Short mmCIF file of C-alpha atoms and ligand atoms in Angstrom, two decimals:
data_model
loop_
_atom_site.label_atom_id
_atom_site.label_comp_id
_atom_site.label_asym_id
_atom_site.label_seq_id
_atom_site.Cartn_x
_atom_site.Cartn_y
_atom_site.Cartn_z
CA MET K 1 -34.85 6.26 5.02
CA LYS K 2 -31.34 8.43 4.28
CA VAL K 3 -31.67 8.14 0.00
CA MET K 4 -34.77 9.68 0.85
CA LEU K 5 -33.09 12.30 2.58
CA SER K 6 -30.65 13.18 0.62
CA LYS K 7 -32.98 13.18 -1.95
CA ILE K 8 -35.23 15.77 -0.65
CA VAL K 9 -32.41 17.87 0.57
CA ASN K 10 -30.92 17.78 -2.90
CA LYS K 11 -34.29 18.99 -5.01
CA ILE K 12 -34.14 21.80 -2.98
CA PRO K 13 -32.25 24.54 -5.13
CA GLY K 14 -30.26 26.88 -2.88
CA LEU K 15 -29.49 23.27 -0.11
CA ARG K 16 -27.25 21.66 -2.78
CA SER K 17 -24.60 24.15 -2.84
CA LEU K 18 -22.19 23.50 0.12
CA LYS K 19 -22.46 27.13 1.10
CA TYR K 20 -25.75 27.42 2.44
CA ARG K 21 -25.75 24.18 3.74
CA ILE K 22 -23.07 25.07 6.02
CA PHE K 23 -25.24 28.14 6.51
CA PHE K 24 -28.64 25.98 7.37
CA ILE K 25 -26.69 23.42 9.56
CA ILE K 26 -24.81 26.60 11.59
CA LEU K 27 -28.14 28.29 12.14
CA ALA K 28 -30.50 25.41 12.98
CA VAL K 29 -27.75 24.59 15.50
CA GLY K 30 -27.34 27.90 16.84
CA ILE K 31 -31.43 28.12 16.87
CA VAL K 32 -33.22 25.29 17.97
CA PRO K 33 -31.48 24.91 21.02
CA THR K 34 -32.29 28.61 22.11
CA MET K 35 -36.16 27.50 21.70
CA PHE K 36 -36.15 24.83 23.70
CA LEU K 37 -34.09 26.67 26.23
CA ARG K 38 -36.18 29.38 25.48
CA TYR K 39 -39.37 27.34 26.68
CA ALA K 40 -37.86 25.28 29.00
CA ILE K 41 -37.24 28.37 31.12
CA LEU K 42 -40.49 30.68 30.86
CA GLN K 43 -42.44 27.26 31.69
CA ASN K 44 -40.46 26.90 34.75
CA TYR K 45 -40.73 29.90 35.86
CA GLU K 46 -44.28 30.30 35.49
CA GLN K 47 -44.60 26.76 37.68
CA ARG K 48 -41.90 27.72 40.34
CA ALA K 49 -43.90 31.10 40.32
CA ILE K 50 -47.41 29.94 40.70
CA SER K 51 -46.26 26.82 43.99
CA VAL K 52 -44.46 29.63 45.70
CA ARG K 53 -47.76 31.58 45.44
CA ILE K 54 -49.45 28.75 46.64
CA SER K 55 -47.22 27.72 49.12
CA ASP K 56 -47.15 31.18 50.03
CA VAL K 57 -50.64 31.80 50.41
CA GLN K 58 -51.71 28.29 52.38
CA ALA K 59 -48.87 29.49 55.11
CA GLN K 60 -50.60 33.13 55.33
CA PHE K 61 -54.13 31.08 55.61
CA LYS K 62 -53.68 28.83 58.26
CA ILE K 63 -53.12 31.51 60.43
CA LEU K 64 -55.64 33.35 59.50
CA ALA K 65 -57.49 29.92 60.52
CA ASP K 66 -55.95 29.65 63.83
CA HIS K 67 -56.70 33.17 63.88
CA LEU K 68 -60.20 32.20 63.24
CA ILE K 69 -60.20 29.74 66.12
CA THR K 70 -58.79 31.99 68.51
CA TYR K 71 -61.36 34.86 67.89
CA ASN K 72 -64.52 32.76 67.53
CA TYR K 73 -65.00 34.45 64.45
CA LEU K 74 -67.62 31.22 63.04
CA SER K 75 -69.80 32.01 65.65
CA ASP K 76 -69.50 35.84 65.46
CA THR K 77 -68.76 37.77 62.22
CA SER K 78 -67.79 40.82 63.89
CA SER K 79 -64.29 40.33 65.17
CA GLU K 80 -62.43 44.05 63.56
CA VAL K 81 -59.14 43.12 64.25
CA VAL K 82 -60.07 39.29 61.96
CA ASN K 83 -61.46 41.56 59.39
CA ALA K 84 -58.58 43.56 59.01
CA GLU K 85 -56.67 40.76 58.96
CA LEU K 86 -58.95 39.08 56.21
CA ALA K 87 -59.31 42.75 53.98
CA MET K 88 -55.15 43.07 54.04
CA LEU K 89 -54.73 39.33 53.11
CA ALA K 90 -57.39 39.83 50.16
CA GLU K 91 -55.95 42.69 49.12
CA LEU K 92 -52.55 41.52 49.37
CA TYR K 93 -53.30 38.78 47.09
CA ASP K 94 -55.69 40.56 44.87
CA GLY K 95 -57.88 37.16 46.04
CA ARG K 96 -61.57 37.22 47.70
CA VAL K 97 -61.86 34.88 50.57
CA ILE K 98 -65.34 32.69 51.28
CA ILE K 99 -65.10 31.50 55.25
CA ILE K 100 -67.55 28.59 55.33
CA ASP K 101 -68.84 27.42 59.02
CA ARG K 102 -69.06 23.75 60.14
CA ASN K 103 -72.66 23.69 57.93
CA CYS K 104 -71.57 24.40 54.61
CA LYS K 105 -73.00 28.22 55.15
CA ILE K 106 -71.27 31.21 54.22
CA ILE K 107 -69.97 33.51 56.49
CA LYS K 108 -67.96 35.71 55.44
CA ASP K 109 -67.28 37.12 51.88
CA THR K 110 -65.19 39.85 51.09
CA TYR K 111 -66.91 40.52 47.99
CA ALA K 112 -69.73 40.34 50.01
CA ILE K 113 -71.79 39.16 47.09
CA SER K 114 -72.57 35.07 48.81
CA GLU K 115 -73.37 35.76 52.55
CA GLY K 116 -75.66 34.00 54.29
CA LYS K 117 -75.89 31.24 51.15
CA THR K 118 -75.30 27.31 51.64
CA ILE K 119 -72.51 25.79 49.43
CA ILE K 120 -71.39 22.49 48.40
CA SER K 121 -68.57 21.25 46.85
CA GLU K 122 -66.80 18.30 46.22
CA GLU K 123 -64.07 20.48 47.42
CA VAL K 124 -65.53 21.94 50.61
CA ILE K 125 -66.16 18.92 51.75
CA LEU K 126 -62.88 17.65 51.17
CA GLY K 127 -61.75 20.32 53.09
CA MET K 128 -64.50 19.97 55.90
CA ARG K 129 -62.63 16.95 56.54
CA GLY K 130 -59.25 18.62 57.51
CA GLN K 131 -57.56 18.40 53.48
CA THR K 132 -55.70 21.11 52.34
CA PHE K 133 -55.54 21.43 48.49
CA ALA K 134 -54.87 23.76 45.64
CA ASN K 135 -56.14 24.47 42.32
CA TYR K 136 -54.37 26.42 39.16
CA ASP K 137 -56.67 27.89 36.98
CA ALA K 138 -54.69 28.56 34.05
CA ASP K 139 -56.74 29.71 31.37
CA ASN K 140 -58.40 31.94 34.05
CA ARG K 141 -55.73 32.98 34.99
CA TYR K 142 -56.42 32.46 39.29
CA ILE K 143 -55.57 30.03 41.79
CA GLU K 144 -57.81 28.29 44.50
CA VAL K 145 -57.01 27.47 47.64
CA ILE K 146 -59.16 25.34 50.46
CA THR K 147 -57.71 25.82 53.49
CA PRO K 148 -59.61 23.92 56.65
CA ILE K 149 -60.40 25.94 59.42
CA VAL K 150 -59.26 22.94 62.51
CA ASP K 151 -59.11 23.78 66.19
CA PRO K 152 -56.19 22.50 67.02
CA LYS K 153 -57.36 21.53 70.50
CA ALA K 154 -60.73 19.89 69.46
CA SER K 155 -58.29 17.82 66.78
CA GLU K 156 -55.37 16.91 69.67
CA GLU K 157 -58.11 15.11 72.00
CA PRO K 158 -60.21 13.51 70.18
CA GLU K 159 -64.06 12.96 72.42
CA GLU K 160 -64.16 9.60 72.11
CA GLU K 161 -61.59 7.17 70.75
CA PRO K 162 -63.34 5.75 67.66
CA GLU K 163 -64.22 2.09 67.92
CA GLU K 164 -62.62 -0.61 65.49
CA GLY K 165 -64.40 -0.26 62.41
CA GLU K 166 -66.31 2.58 62.82
CA ARG K 167 -65.36 5.62 60.70
CA PRO K 168 -63.55 8.44 61.71
CA PRO K 169 -65.71 11.63 62.69
CA GLU K 170 -67.34 13.10 58.84
CA ASN K 171 -65.57 16.77 60.07
CA LEU K 172 -62.22 17.06 61.54
CA ALA K 173 -62.26 21.12 60.27
CA GLN K 174 -65.34 23.61 62.38
CA GLY K 175 -65.13 25.13 58.67
CA VAL K 176 -63.34 26.02 55.73
CA MET K 177 -61.95 28.94 53.53
CA LEU K 178 -62.34 29.26 50.27
CA ILE K 179 -59.71 31.25 48.76
CA SER K 180 -58.96 32.48 45.01
CA VAL K 181 -56.52 34.47 44.29
CA SER K 182 -55.35 36.35 41.31
CA THR K 183 -51.86 35.35 38.99
CA ASP K 184 -52.19 38.38 36.64
CA ASN K 185 -49.15 39.89 37.99
CA ILE K 186 -47.54 36.42 37.12
CA ALA K 187 -48.87 36.01 33.95
CA THR K 188 -47.58 39.45 33.72
CA ASN K 189 -44.34 38.95 34.44
CA VAL K 190 -44.31 35.99 31.76
CA ASP K 191 -45.23 38.50 29.29
CA ILE K 192 -42.51 40.72 30.23
CA LEU K 193 -39.54 37.55 30.81
CA GLN K 194 -41.59 36.75 27.33
CA SER K 195 -41.13 39.49 25.59
CA GLN K 196 -36.96 40.49 26.52
CA ALA K 197 -36.11 36.77 25.48
CA THR K 198 -37.77 37.57 22.29
CA THR K 199 -35.29 40.58 21.71
CA LEU K 200 -32.56 38.56 22.86
CA GLN K 201 -33.40 35.57 20.35
CA VAL K 202 -34.08 38.34 17.49
CA LEU K 203 -30.80 39.54 18.56
CA ALA K 204 -28.56 36.24 18.54
CA MET K 205 -30.47 35.16 15.58
CA VAL K 206 -29.41 38.33 13.13
CA ILE K 207 -25.79 37.97 14.71
CA LEU K 208 -25.75 34.33 14.56
CA ILE K 209 -27.46 34.79 10.96
CA VAL K 210 -23.88 36.56 9.85
CA ILE K 211 -21.50 34.57 11.88
CA ALA K 212 -23.28 31.65 9.41
CA TRP K 213 -23.01 33.59 6.72
CA ALA K 214 -19.14 34.61 7.30
CA LEU K 215 -18.41 30.58 8.43
CA ALA K 216 -20.28 29.46 5.42
CA ARG K 217 -18.38 31.93 2.55
CA VAL K 218 -14.52 31.12 4.70
CA LEU K 219 -15.47 27.10 5.20
CA VAL K 220 -16.39 26.86 1.23
CA LYS K 221 -13.21 29.38 0.18
CA PRO K 222 -10.98 26.35 -0.45
CA PHE K 223 -12.99 24.52 -2.81
CA GLU K 224 -13.88 27.78 -4.21
CA ARG K 225 -10.23 28.24 -4.90
CA VAL K 226 -9.66 24.34 -6.26
CA THR K 227 -12.36 25.23 -8.92
CA THR K 228 -10.33 28.64 -9.70
CA ALA K 229 -7.12 26.37 -10.16
CA ILE K 230 -8.25 23.80 -11.94
CA ARG K 231 -10.44 26.43 -14.47
CA GLU K 232 -6.75 28.46 -15.32
CA THR K 233 -5.30 24.89 -15.80
CA LYS K 234 -8.13 24.08 -18.47
CA GLU K 235 -7.78 27.42 -19.94
CA GLY K 236 -4.19 27.81 -20.14
CA TYR K 237 -3.44 29.62 -18.05
CA ASN K 238 -1.53 27.50 -15.83
CA THR K 239 0.67 24.70 -16.74
CA GLU K 240 1.84 23.36 -13.25
CA ALA K 241 0.68 20.93 -10.86
CA ILE K 242 -1.70 23.26 -8.62
CA SER K 243 -1.23 23.18 -4.80
CA VAL K 244 -4.20 24.66 -2.65
CA MET K 245 -4.01 22.65 0.56
CA ASP K 246 -6.14 24.36 3.00
CA TYR K 247 -8.40 20.75 3.94
CA VAL K 248 -6.94 17.12 3.92
CA GLU K 249 -10.18 17.25 1.02
CA THR K 250 -9.59 19.90 -0.59
CA GLU K 251 -5.42 18.04 -0.91
CA HIS K 252 -6.71 14.62 -2.20
CA ILE K 253 -8.16 16.73 -5.50
CA ILE K 254 -5.59 18.32 -5.79
CA THR K 255 -3.72 15.09 -5.72
CA ALA K 256 -5.31 13.22 -7.98
CA PHE K 257 -6.14 16.40 -10.40
CA ASN K 258 -2.55 16.63 -10.93
CA GLU K 259 -2.04 13.06 -10.96
CA LEU K 260 -4.33 13.04 -14.24
CA LEU K 261 -3.01 16.38 -14.71
CA GLY K 262 0.49 14.67 -15.45
CA ARG K 263 -1.07 11.19 -16.78
CA MET K 264 -2.61 13.30 -19.35
CA ARG K 265 0.58 15.23 -20.53
CA VAL K 266 2.56 11.73 -20.35
CA LEU K 267 0.10 10.73 -23.29
CA ASP K 268 0.23 13.81 -25.15
CA GLU K 269 3.35 13.65 -25.69
CA SER K 270 3.17 9.85 -26.20
CA ARG K 271 0.38 11.29 -28.40
CA GLN K 272 3.48 13.48 -30.46
CA GLU K 273 5.88 10.72 -30.00
CA PHE K 274 3.60 8.10 -31.72
CA VAL K 275 2.03 10.82 -34.94
CA SER K 276 6.33 11.80 -34.99
CA ASN K 277 7.13 8.63 -35.26
CA VAL K 278 4.12 7.40 -38.09
CA SER K 279 4.83 9.79 -39.91
CA HIS K 280 8.67 8.98 -40.03
CA GLU K 281 8.09 5.20 -40.61
CA LEU K 282 6.21 6.16 -43.15
CA LYS K 283 8.12 8.42 -44.47
CA THR K 284 10.66 6.54 -45.16
CA PRO K 285 9.71 3.56 -47.47
CA ILE K 286 8.57 6.65 -49.88
CA THR K 287 11.97 8.19 -49.55
CA SER K 288 13.40 4.97 -50.92
CA MET K 289 10.98 5.15 -53.48
CA LYS K 290 11.66 8.47 -54.28
CA VAL K 291 15.32 7.78 -54.41
CA LEU K 292 15.05 5.34 -56.36
CA ALA K 293 12.35 5.92 -59.01
CA ASP K 294 14.61 9.71 -58.97
CA SER K 295 17.99 7.82 -60.15
CA LEU K 296 15.99 6.05 -62.73
CA ILE K 297 14.61 9.37 -64.36
CA ALA K 298 17.65 11.06 -64.68
CA GLN K 299 19.77 8.76 -66.10
CA GLU K 300 19.20 8.10 -70.10
CA ASP K 301 18.75 4.65 -72.16
CA VAL K 302 18.81 2.70 -68.87
CA PRO K 303 18.77 -0.85 -69.44
CA VAL K 304 15.76 -3.12 -69.05
CA GLU K 305 17.59 -5.17 -66.28
CA LEU K 306 18.06 -1.68 -64.24
CA TYR K 307 14.56 -1.45 -64.83
CA GLN K 308 13.40 -4.45 -63.49
CA GLU K 309 15.48 -4.52 -59.97
CA PHE K 310 14.67 -1.01 -59.25
CA MET K 311 11.05 -1.71 -59.46
CA VAL K 312 11.68 -5.11 -57.88
CA ASP K 313 13.08 -2.36 -54.64
CA ILE K 314 10.28 -0.21 -54.90
CA ALA K 315 7.62 -2.76 -55.17
CA ASP K 316 9.48 -4.47 -51.35
CA GLU K 317 8.76 -0.56 -49.85
CA ILE K 318 5.17 -0.71 -51.10
CA GLU K 319 4.79 -3.60 -49.20
CA ARG K 320 6.94 -2.10 -46.26
CA GLU K 321 4.27 0.12 -46.65
CA ASN K 322 1.64 -1.70 -46.74
CA LYS K 323 2.44 -3.44 -43.57
CA ILE K 324 3.48 -0.75 -41.88
CA ILE K 325 -0.92 1.32 -42.59
CA ASN K 326 -1.56 -2.83 -41.75
CA ASP K 327 0.06 -2.72 -38.23
CA LEU K 328 -1.19 0.84 -37.49
CA LEU K 329 -4.93 0.09 -38.09
CA ALA K 330 -4.79 -3.48 -36.21
CA LEU K 331 -3.38 -1.45 -33.21
CA VAL K 332 -5.59 0.86 -33.23
CA LYS K 333 -9.02 -1.31 -33.58
CA LEU K 334 -6.84 -2.14 -30.23
CA ASP K 335 -7.10 0.97 -28.72
CA LYS K 336 -10.37 1.07 -28.22
CA THR K 337 -12.81 -0.61 -25.21
CA SER K 338 -13.64 -4.49 -24.57
CA ALA K 339 -17.29 -3.79 -25.97
CA ASP K 340 -15.67 -4.54 -29.09
CA MET K 341 -14.00 -7.92 -27.87
CA ASN K 342 -15.98 -10.89 -30.08
CA ILE K 343 -15.74 -13.47 -27.47
CA GLU K 344 -16.29 -17.40 -27.76
CA ASN K 345 -15.18 -19.57 -25.95
CA ILE K 346 -12.59 -21.23 -27.94
CA ASN K 347 -10.20 -24.62 -27.55
CA LEU K 348 -6.62 -22.91 -27.21
CA ASN K 349 -4.94 -26.27 -28.21
CA GLU K 350 -6.47 -25.79 -31.42
CA LEU K 351 -5.66 -22.32 -31.60
CA ILE K 352 -1.99 -22.49 -30.60
CA GLU K 353 -1.57 -25.67 -33.34
CA LEU K 354 -3.24 -23.16 -36.30
CA ILE K 355 -0.57 -20.51 -35.45
CA LEU K 356 1.69 -22.72 -35.73
CA LYS K 357 0.78 -24.75 -38.90
CA ARG K 358 0.63 -20.98 -40.82
CA LEU K 359 4.01 -20.09 -39.35
CA ARG K 360 6.15 -23.17 -39.49
CA PRO K 361 7.02 -22.80 -43.21
CA ILE K 362 8.72 -19.64 -42.68
CA ALA K 363 10.55 -21.20 -39.64
CA LYS K 364 11.74 -24.14 -42.09
CA GLN K 365 13.55 -21.54 -44.12
CA ARG K 366 16.01 -20.87 -41.37
CA SER K 367 15.88 -24.87 -40.34
CA ILE K 368 13.80 -23.14 -37.23
CA ASP K 369 12.48 -26.11 -35.71
CA VAL K 370 8.40 -25.53 -34.51
CA LEU K 371 8.11 -27.42 -30.76
CA TYR K 372 4.06 -27.61 -29.20
CA GLU K 373 3.43 -28.89 -25.91
CA SER K 374 -0.13 -28.57 -24.61
CA ALA K 375 -0.23 -29.79 -21.07
CA ARG K 376 -3.98 -30.40 -21.51
CA GLU K 377 -7.00 -29.26 -23.62
CA VAL K 378 -7.35 -26.10 -22.51
CA TYR K 379 -11.10 -24.24 -22.94
CA ALA K 380 -10.75 -20.27 -22.76
CA GLU K 381 -13.31 -17.09 -23.20
CA VAL K 382 -11.93 -15.19 -25.74
CA ASP K 383 -11.59 -13.36 -28.91
CA GLU K 384 -9.92 -15.17 -31.55
CA VAL K 385 -9.11 -12.77 -34.20
CA LYS K 386 -7.41 -10.85 -31.45
CA LEU K 387 -5.44 -13.56 -29.26
CA THR K 388 -4.53 -15.23 -32.76
CA LEU K 389 -2.98 -11.54 -33.89
CA ALA K 390 -1.00 -11.43 -30.11
CA LEU K 391 0.57 -14.80 -29.62
CA SER K 392 1.33 -14.77 -34.08
CA ASN K 393 3.55 -12.19 -33.07
CA PHE K 394 5.33 -14.13 -30.05
CA VAL K 395 5.91 -16.47 -32.53
CA GLU K 396 6.81 -14.91 -35.57
CA ASN K 397 9.33 -12.59 -33.58
CA ALA K 398 11.05 -15.74 -32.48
CA ILE K 399 11.43 -17.30 -35.18
CA LYS K 400 13.01 -13.41 -36.86
CA TYR K 401 14.90 -12.80 -33.49
CA ASN K 402 16.75 -16.65 -34.30
CA ASN K 403 19.07 -17.79 -35.24
CA GLU K 404 19.54 -21.13 -38.02
CA TYR K 405 19.07 -23.66 -36.74
CA GLY K 406 17.55 -22.59 -33.80
CA TYR K 407 14.38 -23.91 -32.06
CA VAL K 408 10.81 -22.51 -31.05
CA LYS K 409 8.45 -24.05 -28.06
CA VAL K 410 5.20 -23.03 -27.10
CA SER K 411 3.32 -25.13 -24.22
CA LEU K 412 0.18 -24.52 -23.16
CA ASP K 413 -1.39 -25.01 -19.67
CA ALA K 414 -3.74 -24.09 -17.09
CA ASP K 415 -5.12 -24.03 -14.03
CA HIS K 416 -8.52 -22.81 -13.16
CA GLN K 417 -8.67 -19.76 -13.81
CA TYR K 418 -5.78 -19.13 -16.11
CA ALA K 419 -4.27 -20.26 -19.09
CA THR K 420 -0.72 -19.98 -19.59
CA ILE K 421 1.33 -20.40 -22.66
CA VAL K 422 5.25 -19.48 -23.29
CA VAL K 423 6.88 -18.70 -26.34
CA GLU K 424 10.14 -19.88 -25.79
CA ASP K 425 13.26 -19.55 -28.44
CA ASN K 426 17.05 -19.78 -28.48
CA GLY K 427 17.43 -16.85 -30.46
CA ILE K 428 19.49 -13.89 -30.38
CA GLY K 429 17.44 -12.60 -26.91
CA ILE K 430 16.97 -9.10 -25.69
CA PRO K 431 19.53 -6.83 -23.90
CA GLU K 432 18.87 -6.33 -20.27
CA GLU K 433 17.92 -2.63 -20.48
CA GLU K 434 16.10 -2.95 -23.62
CA GLN K 435 13.24 -5.77 -21.71
CA GLU K 436 11.20 -2.77 -20.78
CA HIS K 437 11.01 -1.02 -23.81
CA VAL K 438 10.17 -3.89 -26.82
CA PHE K 439 6.18 -3.25 -26.08
CA GLU K 440 5.79 0.45 -27.09
CA ARG K 441 5.27 1.34 -30.79
CA PHE K 442 8.25 1.28 -32.97
CA TYR K 443 10.49 0.68 -30.49
CA ARG K 444 13.17 -2.14 -32.36
CA VAL K 445 15.87 -2.99 -30.15
CA ASP K 446 18.29 -3.58 -33.90
CA LYS K 447 16.48 -0.94 -36.09
CA SER K 448 18.24 -1.92 -39.05
CA HIS K 449 18.30 -5.49 -38.35
CA SER K 450 14.54 -5.47 -37.80
CA ARG K 451 14.26 -2.99 -40.60
CA GLU K 452 15.96 -5.90 -42.84
CA ILE K 453 13.40 -8.89 -41.91
CA GLY K 454 10.56 -7.24 -41.99
CA GLY K 455 9.39 -5.24 -39.15
CA THR K 456 7.78 -2.28 -38.10
CA GLY K 457 8.48 -2.54 -34.13
CA LEU K 458 4.34 -2.18 -33.66
CA GLY K 459 3.86 -6.49 -33.28
CA LEU K 460 4.02 -6.25 -29.64
CA ALA K 461 1.88 -2.98 -28.76
CA ILE K 462 -0.52 -5.10 -31.04
CA ALA K 463 0.14 -8.36 -29.00
CA ARG K 464 0.72 -6.11 -25.44
CA ASN K 465 -3.43 -4.48 -26.28
CA ALA K 466 -4.19 -7.58 -27.22
CA ILE K 467 -3.56 -9.74 -24.18
CA LEU K 468 -4.74 -6.51 -21.91
CA MET K 469 -7.98 -6.63 -23.38
CA HIS K 470 -8.06 -9.94 -22.01
CA ARG K 471 -6.80 -8.65 -18.61
CA GLY K 472 -3.91 -10.60 -19.44
CA ALA K 473 -0.70 -9.71 -18.22
CA ILE K 474 2.77 -10.33 -20.46
CA ARG K 475 6.65 -11.61 -18.50
CA ILE K 476 8.97 -11.10 -21.24
CA ASP K 477 12.61 -13.35 -19.81
CA SER K 478 15.49 -12.28 -22.28
CA GLU K 479 19.32 -13.36 -22.19
CA GLU K 480 21.22 -11.39 -24.88
CA GLY K 481 22.66 -14.29 -26.83
CA ALA K 482 20.99 -17.35 -24.89
CA GLY K 483 16.55 -16.81 -25.76
CA THR K 484 13.62 -15.17 -24.66
CA GLN K 485 11.05 -16.82 -23.04
CA ILE K 486 7.63 -14.92 -22.71
CA THR K 487 5.32 -15.95 -20.55
CA VAL K 488 1.40 -14.04 -21.63
CA ARG K 489 -1.67 -15.36 -18.87
CA ILE K 490 -5.23 -14.85 -19.77
CA PRO K 491 -8.31 -15.50 -17.52
CA LEU K 492 -10.50 -18.21 -18.97
CA ILE K 493 -13.43 -16.46 -17.81
CA PHE K 494 -13.55 -13.38 -19.84
CA VAL K 495 -14.70 -10.19 -17.32
CA SER K 496 -16.24 -7.37 -19.25
CA LYS K 497 -15.46 -4.10 -16.66
P1 ADP R 1 9.26 -5.59 -34.92
O1 ADP R 1 8.54 -5.18 -36.04
O2 ADP R 1 10.25 -4.87 -35.51
O3 ADP R 1 9.33 -7.58 -34.99
P2 ADP R 1 8.20 -6.17 -32.38
O4 ADP R 1 7.21 -4.63 -32.13
O5 ADP R 1 7.59 -7.15 -32.50
O6 ADP R 1 8.84 -5.36 -33.99
O7 ADP R 1 9.65 -6.26 -31.62
C1 ADP R 1 9.87 -5.34 -31.30
C2 ADP R 1 11.41 -5.74 -30.72
O8 ADP R 1 12.13 -6.32 -29.75
C3 ADP R 1 12.00 -6.46 -32.01
O9 ADP R 1 12.59 -4.82 -32.84
C4 ADP R 1 13.04 -6.75 -31.71
O10 ADP R 1 14.42 -6.31 -31.48
C5 ADP R 1 12.72 -6.87 -30.34
N1 ADP R 1 12.68 -8.44 -29.79
C6 ADP R 1 10.48 -9.02 -29.56
N2 ADP R 1 10.79 -10.60 -30.06
C7 ADP R 1 11.87 -11.11 -29.38
C8 ADP R 1 12.92 -12.14 -29.60
N3 ADP R 1 11.74 -12.95 -29.32
N4 ADP R 1 13.89 -12.14 -29.27
C9 ADP R 1 15.08 -11.26 -29.44
N5 ADP R 1 14.54 -9.81 -29.64
C10 ADP R 1 13.19 -10.07 -29.39
#
């Protein structure tokens, strides 16, 4: 129901605007009740006027009925007093009075049309039985009142007690008065009231439209200010954080926008820093090569040994350049979304063993022990290539930043939700203040040492991205001079966002 309503509302072009919605809501809230009120008041007025008229007529004609008895009008219609009273009442109520005797014969008609005729209708019969009642004919605009003409004495002292079970006397009344009263003046009053109400309503509507429009504009203004402020920021006129604090809602939008802006600035700064770092890192080997080549060119009769020595250096620099480019490409690949993940259910024990097998020869060169400890067999939904890349980097670092005869210990465990891999070494460790930075791109604790051992500063950044793509987490615990422990936790079931 709600969905359907919002679908319909959204289809009407104007109603998609908050301004128009506020306008129409205020208008509806103002107008609909006044319309109901107007209808109710007029209806009530008409009903009340009719019922007052009916009781008025009934009271007047009750008195007349008494006079009819007093003057014995039913037997003799010549009484001037009664006739004058009749004429006056007929005139007063703009109506017609018909007096019917006990035999249902019309003895008097103020219109003088039906005198002498006999009238038998349901109303007359009921009237004869002493009932008073009234009908309102709204279409023809008149009230019909039936008033019985009852002799008070006759009704007070019945001639004989009706016997048990016997029906009461048929006719209580001596006769019946049929009165038709025009309600034209009530209708006229209603018409006048109606036209006044219409005028008032039109006036109220005009005022309401003006107020609703003004209010809608004022209420929507802060949102327009938000749009302007955001647009100015987008177009570069404004570089500061913006502020439109009129409503809690606009404040929320602005806060969210400023946060986004801040994030974008940080991203932009880090991008710039990255680009400058990349160019610097790529330039270093090239500069070295240029220096080596230049010195060879500058010398005459260079001995072959020197040529060879310099060429070996140049080849090293080329290899380094190649490594940086490869790492950069790996990093760029890992910046993509999880849609690029090639997820398979992999035995992590086998995966780790393979990594260690590949890296053991390097460790052996420096007599570093590589140990592996697995608590259980662990299967996890992972991207084999990416996870291998990450774990290789951790183990490689543990070997690279280790002392001769040191050790590297890798352990694997899992609970029902996560696999936990710990890479531990007793190497040189990382000073505490540096620990939070080591995952940044190109960050190296000891630049020259890292360079010496062939580091690019990208290894941990790559590893971190790869773990985050698995919705995993990394923890680093390290003590300078004592060793480092990297704990990786990844979910056993891969959840793509
Ligand atoms: P690099 O290519 O220089 O190894 P990484 O991103 O892999 O770059 O690591 C960043 C820096 O963190 C390294 O230069 C090193 O100083 C430090 N580091 C990483 N792992 C270890 C470790 N196991 N022990 C000591 N220092 C480490």
